[in-house]
Short mmCIF file of C-alpha atoms and ligand atoms in Angstrom, two decimals:
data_model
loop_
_atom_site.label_atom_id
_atom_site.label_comp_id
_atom_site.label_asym_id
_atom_site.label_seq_id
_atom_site.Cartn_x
_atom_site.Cartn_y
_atom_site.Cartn_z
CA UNK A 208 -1.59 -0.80 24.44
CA UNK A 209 -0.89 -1.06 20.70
CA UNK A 210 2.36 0.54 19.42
CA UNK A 211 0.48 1.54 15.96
CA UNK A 212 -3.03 2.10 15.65
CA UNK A 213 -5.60 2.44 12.74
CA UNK A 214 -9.02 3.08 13.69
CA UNK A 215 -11.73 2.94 10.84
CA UNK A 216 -9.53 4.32 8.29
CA UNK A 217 -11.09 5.44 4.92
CA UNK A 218 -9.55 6.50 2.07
CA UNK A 219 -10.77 6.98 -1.68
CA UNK A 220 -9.24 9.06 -5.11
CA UNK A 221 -11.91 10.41 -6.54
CA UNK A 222 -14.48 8.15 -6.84
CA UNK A 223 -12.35 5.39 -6.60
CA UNK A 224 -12.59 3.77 -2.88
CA UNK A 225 -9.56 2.32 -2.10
CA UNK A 226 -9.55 1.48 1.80
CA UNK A 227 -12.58 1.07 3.88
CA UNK A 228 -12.65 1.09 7.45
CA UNK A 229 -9.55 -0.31 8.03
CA UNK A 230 -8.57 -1.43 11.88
CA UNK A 231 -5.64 -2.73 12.75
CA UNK A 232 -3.01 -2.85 16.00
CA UNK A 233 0.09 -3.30 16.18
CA UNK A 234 2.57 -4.55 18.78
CA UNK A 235 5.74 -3.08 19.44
CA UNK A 236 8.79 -4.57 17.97
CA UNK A 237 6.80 -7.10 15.81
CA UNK A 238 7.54 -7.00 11.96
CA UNK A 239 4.08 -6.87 10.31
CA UNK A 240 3.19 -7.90 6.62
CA UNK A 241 0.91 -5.97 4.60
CA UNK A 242 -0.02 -8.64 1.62
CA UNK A 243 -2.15 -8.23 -1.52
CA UNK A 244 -2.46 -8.21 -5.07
CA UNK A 245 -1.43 -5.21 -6.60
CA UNK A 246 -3.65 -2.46 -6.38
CA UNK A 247 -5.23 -3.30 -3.00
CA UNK A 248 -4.16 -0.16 -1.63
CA UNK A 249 -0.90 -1.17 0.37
CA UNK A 250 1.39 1.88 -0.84
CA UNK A 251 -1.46 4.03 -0.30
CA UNK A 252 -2.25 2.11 3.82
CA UNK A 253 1.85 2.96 3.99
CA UNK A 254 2.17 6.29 2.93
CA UNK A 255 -1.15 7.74 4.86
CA UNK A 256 1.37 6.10 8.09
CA UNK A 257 4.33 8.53 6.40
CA UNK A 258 2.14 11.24 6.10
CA UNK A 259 2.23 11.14 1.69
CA UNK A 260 -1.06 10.50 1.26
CA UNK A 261 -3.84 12.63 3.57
CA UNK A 262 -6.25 10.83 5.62
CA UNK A 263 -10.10 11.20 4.31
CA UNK A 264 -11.41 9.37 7.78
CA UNK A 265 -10.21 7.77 10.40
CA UNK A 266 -7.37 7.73 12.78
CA UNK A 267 -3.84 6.60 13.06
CA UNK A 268 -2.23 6.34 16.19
CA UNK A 269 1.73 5.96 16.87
CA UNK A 270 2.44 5.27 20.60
CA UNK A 271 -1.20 6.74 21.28
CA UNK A 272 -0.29 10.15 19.36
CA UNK A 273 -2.29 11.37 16.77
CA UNK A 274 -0.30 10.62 13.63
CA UNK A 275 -2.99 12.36 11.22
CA UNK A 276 -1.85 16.24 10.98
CA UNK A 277 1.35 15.64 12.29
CA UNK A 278 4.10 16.61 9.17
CA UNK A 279 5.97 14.03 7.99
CA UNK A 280 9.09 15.16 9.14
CA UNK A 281 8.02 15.16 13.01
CA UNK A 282 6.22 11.72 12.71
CA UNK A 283 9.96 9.81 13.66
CA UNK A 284 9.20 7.51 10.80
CA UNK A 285 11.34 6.45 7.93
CA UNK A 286 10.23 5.28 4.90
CA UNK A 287 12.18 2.55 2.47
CA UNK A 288 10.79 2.69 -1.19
CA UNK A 289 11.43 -0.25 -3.86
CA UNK A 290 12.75 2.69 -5.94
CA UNK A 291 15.67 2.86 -3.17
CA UNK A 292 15.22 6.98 -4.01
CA UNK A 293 18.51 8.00 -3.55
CA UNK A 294 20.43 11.16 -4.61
CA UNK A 295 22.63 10.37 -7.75
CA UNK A 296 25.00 12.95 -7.63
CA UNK A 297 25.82 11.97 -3.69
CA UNK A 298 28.07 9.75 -2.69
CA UNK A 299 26.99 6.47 -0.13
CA UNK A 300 28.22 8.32 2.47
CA UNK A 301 25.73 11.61 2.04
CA UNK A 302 23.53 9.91 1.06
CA UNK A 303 23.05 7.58 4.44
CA UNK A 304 24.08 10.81 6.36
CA UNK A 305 21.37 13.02 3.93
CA UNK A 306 18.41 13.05 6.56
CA UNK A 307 20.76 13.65 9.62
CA UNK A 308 22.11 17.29 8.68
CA UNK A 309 18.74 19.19 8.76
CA UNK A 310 18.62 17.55 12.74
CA UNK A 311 21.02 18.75 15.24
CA UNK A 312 24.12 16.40 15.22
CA UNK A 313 27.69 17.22 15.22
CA UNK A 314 29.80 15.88 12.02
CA UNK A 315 31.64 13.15 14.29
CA UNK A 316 28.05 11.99 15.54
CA UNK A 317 26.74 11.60 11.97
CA UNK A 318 30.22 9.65 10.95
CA UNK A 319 29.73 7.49 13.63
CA UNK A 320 26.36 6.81 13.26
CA UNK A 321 26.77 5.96 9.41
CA UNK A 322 29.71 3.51 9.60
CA UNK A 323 27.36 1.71 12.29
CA UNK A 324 24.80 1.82 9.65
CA UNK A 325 27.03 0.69 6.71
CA UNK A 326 28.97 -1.83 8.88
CA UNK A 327 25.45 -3.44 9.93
CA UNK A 328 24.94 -3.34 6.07
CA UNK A 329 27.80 -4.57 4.99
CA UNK A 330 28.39 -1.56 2.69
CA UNK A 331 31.09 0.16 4.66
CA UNK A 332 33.52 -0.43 2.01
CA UNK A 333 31.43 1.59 -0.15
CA UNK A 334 31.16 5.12 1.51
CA UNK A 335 32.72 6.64 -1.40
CA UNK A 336 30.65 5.65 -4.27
CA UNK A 337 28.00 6.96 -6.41
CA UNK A 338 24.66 5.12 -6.51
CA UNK A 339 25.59 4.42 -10.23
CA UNK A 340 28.54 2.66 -9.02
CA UNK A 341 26.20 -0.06 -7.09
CA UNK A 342 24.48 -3.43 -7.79
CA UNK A 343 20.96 -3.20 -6.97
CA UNK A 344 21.51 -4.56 -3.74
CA UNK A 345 23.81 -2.28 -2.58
CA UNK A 346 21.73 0.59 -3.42
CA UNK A 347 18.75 -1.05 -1.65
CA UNK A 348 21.37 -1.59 1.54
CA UNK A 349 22.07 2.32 1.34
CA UNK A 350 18.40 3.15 1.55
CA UNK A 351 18.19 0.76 4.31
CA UNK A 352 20.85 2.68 6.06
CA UNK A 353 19.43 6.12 5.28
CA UNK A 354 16.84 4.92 7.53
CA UNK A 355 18.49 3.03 9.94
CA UNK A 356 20.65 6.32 11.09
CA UNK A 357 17.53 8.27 11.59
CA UNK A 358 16.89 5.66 14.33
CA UNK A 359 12.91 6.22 14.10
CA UNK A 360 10.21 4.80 15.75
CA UNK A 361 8.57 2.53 12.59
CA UNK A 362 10.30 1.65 9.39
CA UNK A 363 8.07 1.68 6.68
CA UNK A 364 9.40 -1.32 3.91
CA UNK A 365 7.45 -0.57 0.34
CA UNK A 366 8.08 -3.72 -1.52
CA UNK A 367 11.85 -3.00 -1.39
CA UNK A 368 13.10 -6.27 -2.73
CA UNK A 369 10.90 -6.14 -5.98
CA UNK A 370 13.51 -4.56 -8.31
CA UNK A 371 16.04 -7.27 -7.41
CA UNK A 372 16.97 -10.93 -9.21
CA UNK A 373 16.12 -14.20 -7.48
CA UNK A 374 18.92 -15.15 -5.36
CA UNK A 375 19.88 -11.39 -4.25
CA UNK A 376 16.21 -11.24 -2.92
CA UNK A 377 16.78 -14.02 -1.14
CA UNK A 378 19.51 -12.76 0.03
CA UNK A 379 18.90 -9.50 0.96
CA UNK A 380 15.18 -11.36 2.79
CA UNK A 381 17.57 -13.42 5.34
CA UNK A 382 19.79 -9.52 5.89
CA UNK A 383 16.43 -7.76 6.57
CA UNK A 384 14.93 -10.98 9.15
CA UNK A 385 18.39 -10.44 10.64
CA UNK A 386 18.54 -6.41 10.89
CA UNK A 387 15.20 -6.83 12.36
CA UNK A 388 16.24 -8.80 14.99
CA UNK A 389 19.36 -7.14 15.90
CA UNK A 390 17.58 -3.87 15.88
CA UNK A 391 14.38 -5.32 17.51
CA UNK A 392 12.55 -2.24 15.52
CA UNK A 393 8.63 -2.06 14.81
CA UNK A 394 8.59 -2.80 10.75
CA UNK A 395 5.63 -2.76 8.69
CA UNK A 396 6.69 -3.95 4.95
CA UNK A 397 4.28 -3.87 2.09
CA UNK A 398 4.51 -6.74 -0.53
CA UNK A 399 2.90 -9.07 -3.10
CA UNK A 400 5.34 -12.07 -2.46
CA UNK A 401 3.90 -14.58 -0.29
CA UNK A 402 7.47 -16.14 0.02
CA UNK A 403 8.68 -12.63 1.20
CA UNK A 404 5.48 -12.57 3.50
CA UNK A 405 5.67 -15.79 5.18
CA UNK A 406 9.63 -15.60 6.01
CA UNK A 407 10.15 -12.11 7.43
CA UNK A 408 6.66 -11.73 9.14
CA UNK A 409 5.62 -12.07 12.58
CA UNK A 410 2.13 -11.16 11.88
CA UNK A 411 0.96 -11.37 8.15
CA UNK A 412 -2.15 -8.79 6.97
CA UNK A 413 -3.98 -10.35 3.73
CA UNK A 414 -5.40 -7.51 2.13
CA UNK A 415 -8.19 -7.66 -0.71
CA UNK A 416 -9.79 -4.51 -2.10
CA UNK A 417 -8.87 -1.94 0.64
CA UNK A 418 -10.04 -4.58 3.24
CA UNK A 419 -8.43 -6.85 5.99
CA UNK A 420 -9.13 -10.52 5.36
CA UNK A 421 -7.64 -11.94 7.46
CA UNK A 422 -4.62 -10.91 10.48
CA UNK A 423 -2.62 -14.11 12.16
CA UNK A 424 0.79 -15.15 12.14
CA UNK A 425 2.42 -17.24 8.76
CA UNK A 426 1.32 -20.49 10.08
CA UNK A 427 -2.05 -19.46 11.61
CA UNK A 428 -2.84 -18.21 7.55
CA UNK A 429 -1.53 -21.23 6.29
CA UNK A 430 -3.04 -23.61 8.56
CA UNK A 431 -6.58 -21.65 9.99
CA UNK A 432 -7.17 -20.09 6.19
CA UNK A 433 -11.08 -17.97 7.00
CA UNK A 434 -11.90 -18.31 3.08
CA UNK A 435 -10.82 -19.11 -0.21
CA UNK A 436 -9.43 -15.76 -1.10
CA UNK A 437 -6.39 -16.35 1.67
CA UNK A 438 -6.52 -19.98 1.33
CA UNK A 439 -5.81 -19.70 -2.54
CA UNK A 440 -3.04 -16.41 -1.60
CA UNK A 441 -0.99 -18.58 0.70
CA UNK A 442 0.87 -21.64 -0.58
CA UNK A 443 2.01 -22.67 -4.03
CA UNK A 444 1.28 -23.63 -6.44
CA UNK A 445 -1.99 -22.90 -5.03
CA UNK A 446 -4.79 -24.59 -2.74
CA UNK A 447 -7.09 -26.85 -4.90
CA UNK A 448 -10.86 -26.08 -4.84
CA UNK A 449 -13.77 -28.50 -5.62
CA UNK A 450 -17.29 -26.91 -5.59
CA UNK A 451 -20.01 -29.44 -4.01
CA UNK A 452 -22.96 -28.68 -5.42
CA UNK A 453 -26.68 -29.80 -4.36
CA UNK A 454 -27.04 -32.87 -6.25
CA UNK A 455 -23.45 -34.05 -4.35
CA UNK A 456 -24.04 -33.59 -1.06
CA UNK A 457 -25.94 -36.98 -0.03
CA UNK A 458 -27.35 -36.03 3.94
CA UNK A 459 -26.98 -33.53 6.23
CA UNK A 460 -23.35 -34.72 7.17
CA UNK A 461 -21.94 -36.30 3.74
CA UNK A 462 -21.25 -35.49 0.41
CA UNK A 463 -19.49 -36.96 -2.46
CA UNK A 464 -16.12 -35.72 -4.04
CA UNK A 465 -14.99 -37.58 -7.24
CA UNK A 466 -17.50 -40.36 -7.16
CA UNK A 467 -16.04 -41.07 -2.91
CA UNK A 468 -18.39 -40.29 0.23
CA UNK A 469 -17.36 -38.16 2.44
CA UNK A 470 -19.04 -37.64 6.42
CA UNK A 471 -18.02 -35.06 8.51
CA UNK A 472 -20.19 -35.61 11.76
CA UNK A 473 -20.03 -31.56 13.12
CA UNK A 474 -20.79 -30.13 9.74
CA UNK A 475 -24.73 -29.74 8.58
CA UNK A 476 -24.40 -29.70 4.41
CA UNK A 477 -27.47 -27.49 3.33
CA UNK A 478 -26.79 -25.28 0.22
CA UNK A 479 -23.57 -25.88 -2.48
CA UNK A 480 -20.29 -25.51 -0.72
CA UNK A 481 -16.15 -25.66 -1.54
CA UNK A 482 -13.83 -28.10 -0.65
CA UNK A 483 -10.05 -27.20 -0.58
CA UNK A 484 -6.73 -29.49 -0.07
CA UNK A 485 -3.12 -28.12 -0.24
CA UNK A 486 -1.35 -29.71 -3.43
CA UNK A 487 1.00 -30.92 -0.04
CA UNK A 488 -1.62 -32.96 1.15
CA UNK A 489 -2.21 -35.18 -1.68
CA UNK A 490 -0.05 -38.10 -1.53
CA UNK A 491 0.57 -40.66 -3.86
CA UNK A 492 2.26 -43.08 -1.74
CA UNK A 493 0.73 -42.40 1.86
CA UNK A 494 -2.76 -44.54 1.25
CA UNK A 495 -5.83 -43.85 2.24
CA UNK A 496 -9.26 -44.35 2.04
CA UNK A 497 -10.25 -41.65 -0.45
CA UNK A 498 -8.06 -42.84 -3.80
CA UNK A 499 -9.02 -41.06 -6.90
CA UNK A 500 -7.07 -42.25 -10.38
CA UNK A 501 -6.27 -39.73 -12.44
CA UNK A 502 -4.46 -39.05 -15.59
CA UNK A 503 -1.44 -36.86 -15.75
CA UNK A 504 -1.68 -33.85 -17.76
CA UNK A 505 1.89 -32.01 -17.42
CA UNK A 506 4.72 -32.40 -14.80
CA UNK A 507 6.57 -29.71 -13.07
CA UNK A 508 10.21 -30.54 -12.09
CA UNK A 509 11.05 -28.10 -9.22
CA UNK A 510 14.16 -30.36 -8.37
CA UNK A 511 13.48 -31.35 -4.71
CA UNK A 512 9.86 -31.50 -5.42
CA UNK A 513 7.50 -32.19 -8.57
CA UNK A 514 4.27 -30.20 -9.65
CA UNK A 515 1.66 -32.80 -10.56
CA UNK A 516 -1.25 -31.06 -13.18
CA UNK A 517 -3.94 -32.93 -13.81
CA UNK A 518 -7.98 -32.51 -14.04
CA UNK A 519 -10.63 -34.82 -12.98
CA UNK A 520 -14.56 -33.81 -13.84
CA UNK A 521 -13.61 -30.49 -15.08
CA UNK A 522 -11.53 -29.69 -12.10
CA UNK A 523 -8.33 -28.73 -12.25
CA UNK A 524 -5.83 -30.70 -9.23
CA UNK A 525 -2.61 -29.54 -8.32
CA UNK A 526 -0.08 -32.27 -6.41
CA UNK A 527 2.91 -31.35 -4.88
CA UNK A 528 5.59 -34.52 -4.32
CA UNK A 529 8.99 -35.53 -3.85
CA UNK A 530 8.37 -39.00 -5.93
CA UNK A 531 9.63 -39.92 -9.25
CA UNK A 532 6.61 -40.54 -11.76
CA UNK A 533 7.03 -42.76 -14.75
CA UNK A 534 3.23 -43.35 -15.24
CA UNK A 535 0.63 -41.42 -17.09
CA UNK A 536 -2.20 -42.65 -15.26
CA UNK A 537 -1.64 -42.82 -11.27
CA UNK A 538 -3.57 -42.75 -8.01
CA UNK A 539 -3.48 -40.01 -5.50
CA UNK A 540 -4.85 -40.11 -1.58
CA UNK A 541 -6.36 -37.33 -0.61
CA UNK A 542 -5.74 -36.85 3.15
CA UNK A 543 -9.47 -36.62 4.84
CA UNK A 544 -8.17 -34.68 8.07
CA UNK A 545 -6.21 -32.04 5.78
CA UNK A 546 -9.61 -30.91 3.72
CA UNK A 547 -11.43 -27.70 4.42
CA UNK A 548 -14.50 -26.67 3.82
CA UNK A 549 -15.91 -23.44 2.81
CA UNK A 550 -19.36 -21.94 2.39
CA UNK A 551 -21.35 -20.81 -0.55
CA UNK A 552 -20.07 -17.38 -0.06
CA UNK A 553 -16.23 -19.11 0.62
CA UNK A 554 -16.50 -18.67 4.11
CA UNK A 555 -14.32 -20.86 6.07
CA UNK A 556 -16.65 -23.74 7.51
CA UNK A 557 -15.48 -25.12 11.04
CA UNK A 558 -15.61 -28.71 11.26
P1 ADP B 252 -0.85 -1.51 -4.09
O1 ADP B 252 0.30 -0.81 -3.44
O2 ADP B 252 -1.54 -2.48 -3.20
O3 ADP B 252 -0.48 -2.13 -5.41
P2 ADP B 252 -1.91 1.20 -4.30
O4 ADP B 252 -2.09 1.60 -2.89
O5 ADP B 252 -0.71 1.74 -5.00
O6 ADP B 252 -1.97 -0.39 -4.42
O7 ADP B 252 -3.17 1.63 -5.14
C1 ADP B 252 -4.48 1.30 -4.76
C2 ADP B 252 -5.46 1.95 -5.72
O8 ADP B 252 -5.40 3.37 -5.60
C3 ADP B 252 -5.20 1.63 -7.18
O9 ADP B 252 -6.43 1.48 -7.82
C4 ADP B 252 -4.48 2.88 -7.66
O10 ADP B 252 -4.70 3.07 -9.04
C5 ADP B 252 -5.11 3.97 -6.84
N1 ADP B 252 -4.20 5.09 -6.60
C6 ADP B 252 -3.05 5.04 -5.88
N2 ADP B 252 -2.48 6.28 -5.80
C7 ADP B 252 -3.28 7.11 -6.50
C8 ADP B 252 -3.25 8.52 -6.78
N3 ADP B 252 -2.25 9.30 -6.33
N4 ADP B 252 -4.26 9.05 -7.52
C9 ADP B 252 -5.27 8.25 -7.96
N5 ADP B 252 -5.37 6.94 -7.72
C10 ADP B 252 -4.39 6.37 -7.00
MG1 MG B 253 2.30 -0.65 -4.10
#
């Protein structure tokens, strides 16, 4: 039985349609992903699961309850925004303790149950201070806690690392992997960072106008892409594309890609189609038969790794590679096992 269900959920503003038919379970204790661009309607997916935002059709289920007319406050969830949405005038402590007074819990019971919280979080130091008094981190760790004491059933995450620098986000990314697995709590977290997505997530959702395209764990997206919208999403820089068109493919079973023939034996190549290979998998020392020269247009030194930008017949090719390059003009193997092939509507293509 799924832990959180949505069944055919709908959802527009106005005229404005922003999630169709949207189905999705949900296994207990597994921290889910909800990834898009922005506007694809992930606040709005979260906060129709808070009870913010009204259902127009559709169900959502929570442990096989009807989450849909239920009031926000009875739904056991708790909700962590990117604005962190705490109480200025309150101290850490209230604020943690804010959601516990209107249940029925002695004083001691809420103390204890906030220096857990802030102890898990690392804030316990901080009980006394105003939010004004906190990095951006810190405040983020107090929502965290607000919604940790509430002990609820789902936490909702709302791109809660977005208002932070680079290395706290990383930081604070390895703290919420590690609260989830101490707490072993059912998480779904909304966000546009692929980096964010791929490290905390058990199960990643890439979402594209209000729709699913694809549900599978980090390394099923990255490796099993089913088109060119989540291939291009996942990985950076991003997955090269070559469009094939009719006068390139040569039979049923090959076609040409920069002047080389390619055969795939299981593939039938009728109408124009897509090629795609990870800037990972082209090398420039590990030979092979397809070698392409090209001329190097810009390099990006990442430190461990370079960025290699070049074009080739008006396409643009990405190369990601540890080597040191000295020449303009180099060769590059393309790795035949590591290409995929999409349709004319960019369709993954089995082979
Ligand atoms: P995301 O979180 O993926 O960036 P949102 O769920 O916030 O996207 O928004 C999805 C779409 O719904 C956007 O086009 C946005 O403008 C619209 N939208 C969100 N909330 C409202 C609202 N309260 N009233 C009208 N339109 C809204
Ligand atoms: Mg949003």
């Amino acid at each position: 039985m799924a832990f959180l269900k949505f069944e055919d959920i709908d959802k527009s503003f106005g005229e404005n349609n922003v999630i169709s038919k949207f189905n999705l379970e949900v296994e207990k204790g597994k921290f889910i992903v909800l990834l898009g661009p922005s506007g694809c309607g992930k606040s709005t997916l979260l906060r129709m699961i808070a009870g913010l935002e009204k259902i127009d059709n559709g169900k959502i289920l929570l442990e096989n309850n009807l989450l849909n007319d239920l009031l926000p406050s009875k739904r056991q969830i708790a909700m962590v925004f990117q604005s962190y949405a705490l109480y200025p005038h309150m101290n850490v402590f209230q604020n943690i303790s804010f959601g516990l007074k209107s249940e029925k819990i002695s004083k001691n019971d809420i103390k204890d149950k906030v220096i857990e919280a802030a102890k898990i979080l690392k804030i316990d130091e901080l009980l006394e201070r105003r939010p004004k008094e906190l990095s951006g981190g810190q405040r983020q760790r107090v929502a965290i806690g607000r919604a940790i004491t509430r002990n609820p059933k789902l936490f909702l995450f709302d791109e809660p690392l977005s208002n932070l620098d680079a290395a706290l986000r990383s930081e604070m990314r390895v703290e919420i992997s590690k609260l989830h697995k101490k707490l072993k709590s059912t998480i779904v977290y909304v966000t546009h960072d692929q980096i964010e997505a791929m490290t905390l997530a058990d199960k990643i959702v890439i979402m594209n106008k209000g729709k699913i395209e694809q549900f599978g764990s980090p390394d099923e997206i990255y490796d099993n892409p089913n088109n060119i919208f989540v291939a291009e999403f996942i990985g950076n820089p991003k997955m090269n594309i070559f469009k094939i068109k009719i006068e390139d493919i040569i039979n049923r079973n090959t076609f040409k890609l920069f002047n080389k023939e390619i055969k795939f034996e299981n593939v039938i190549f009728e109408k124009e189609f897509y090629v795609g290979i990870r800037p990972e998998h082209i090398s420039l020392e590990n030979k092979s038969e397809f070698a392409v020269d090209i001329n190097v247009d810009l390099i990006e030194n990442l430190g461990s790794e370079k960025i290699i930008y070049s074009h080739l017949n008006n396409a643009e090719i990405r190369i990601k590679s540890t080597q040191n390059i000295k020449d303009k003009n180099i060769t590059i193997y393309f790795q035949k096992n590591k290409l995929y092939l999409f349709d004319n509507n960019k369709n993954r293509l089995k082979s």
